[in-house]
Amino acid sequence: AAYDGIGGDVLSGDVLSRGDETDRMAVGWARAGDFRRIAKHMIDGHGRVISATADPRGAADLYSPGADEEALDYVAEAIAKHADAPNPIQVFFIMNRTRREISFVARGVLSSAGAVFSPYIDEDLADFCFSLPWEVSNMREKTFHDEVTDRAYPEFAHVPFENGFTSDPTPRTPLRHKLKSVVDMARVARFMATDTSPIEEFSILLGLGRPLGQGFNETMHIHDRLVDGLSPTRARDLLAFADALQQHRPRHLVSDSYMPPVSGTARD
């Protein structure tokens, strides 16, 4: 069995930026009915994360040029549906990002577990958290999550909470790992080259001259190429291709990027 803390952050006070001034401003915009401003803040923020340049519209310019205003209106309308909630942004995130995106962790990444328990989205707990205005979820400079945890475990209340995630160790990227990555990318490029050349697809996957960060560029390009014009025949080909890629993967190995160097040998 596995436990997934899905929903715990948003339900217990962490909306956009763990209760700081960004959250305070967004809640004020929501109460003023300025949902379009909230939408732009979220879209630009995400754009800056995935872009390789200072322009946050990199993905939009590639995949939906000229649709910026339409996208803003669409997201703003989705937030406005929850205008009567004590914390409209909280409900929007749970009903959209958590339910439609983050939930794939429990149903996908953790699917090999015999059961996946998600205690934070217990219906009674969720309803209770939805009833709390932002000021209660962020009282005395703490999120509701932190306050409850401190009261439940007072002997550890002096231990500060860590914001964000611990950084991964610096990858070794040994030569064999780099070669496998290049070979896999070439296989993917060849599979996607239905109306283009494998070389063109490979160049795009490398991200040369593209406005997105490397990993984001690969993910979005592959998604765009595989979803656009997907047919039953192409879907079956995709499943067969995925099986073929799987056959080339090492068994029982999550990643060889962080394997420690062999004693007495130099790092690659």
CSV table of N, CA and C in Angstrom, one decimal, residues 13 85-88 128-139:
chain,number,residue,atom,x,y,z
A,13,GLY,N,-4.2,25.6,3.3
A,13,GLY,CA,-3.7,26.9,3.3
A,13,GLY,C,-2.7,27.4,2.2
A,85,ALA,N,-17.3,30.8,-3.0
A,85,ALA,CA,-16.6,30.0,-2.0
A,85,ALA,C,-15.8,30.9,-1.1
A,86,PRO,N,-15.6,30.5,0.2
A,86,PRO,CA,-14.8,31.4,1.0
A,86,PRO,C,-13.4,31.6,0.5
A,87,ASN,N,-12.8,30.7,-0.3
A,87,ASN,CA,-11.5,30.8,-0.9
A,87,ASN,C,-11.6,30.3,-2.3
A,88,PRO,N,-12.1,31.1,-3.3
A,88,PRO,CA,-12.3,30.7,-4.7
A,88,PRO,C,-11.1,30.0,-5.3
A,128,PHE,N,-14.7,20.5,5.2
A,128,PHE,CA,-14.4,21.4,6.3
A,128,PHE,C,-13.4,22.5,5.8
A,129,CYS,N,-12.3,22.0,5.1
A,129,CYS,CA,-11.3,23.0,4.7
A,129,CYS,C,-11.9,24.0,3.7
A,130,PHE,N,-12.8,23.5,2.8
A,130,PHE,CA,-13.4,24.4,1.9
A,130,PHE,C,-14.2,25.5,2.6
A,131,SER,N,-14.6,25.2,3.8
A,131,SER,CA,-15.5,26.2,4.5
A,131,SER,C,-14.6,27.3,5.2
A,132,LEU,N,-13.3,27.2,5.2
A,132,LEU,CA,-12.5,28.1,5.8
A,132,LEU,C,-12.0,29.3,4.9
A,133,PRO,N,-12.2,30.5,5.3
A,133,PRO,CA,-11.7,31.6,4.6
A,133,PRO,C,-10.2,31.6,4.6
A,134,TRP,N,-9.5,32.3,3.7
A,134,TRP,CA,-8.1,32.3,3.6
A,134,TRP,C,-7.4,32.8,4.9
A,135,GLU,N,-8.0,33.7,5.6
A,135,GLU,CA,-7.4,34.3,6.8
A,135,GLU,C,-7.3,33.2,7.9
A,136,VAL,N,-8.3,32.3,7.9
A,136,VAL,CA,-8.2,31.2,8.9
A,136,VAL,C,-7.2,30.2,8.5
A,137,SER,N,-7.1,29.9,7.2
A,137,SER,CA,-6.1,28.9,6.8
A,137,SER,C,-4.7,29.4,6.9
A,138,ASN,N,-4.5,30.7,7.1
A,138,ASN,CA,-3.2,31.3,7.2
A,138,ASN,C,-3.1,32.3,8.4
A,139,MET,N,-3.5,31.7,9.5
A,139,MET,CA,-3.5,32.6,10.7
A,139,MET,C,-2.2,32.6,11.4
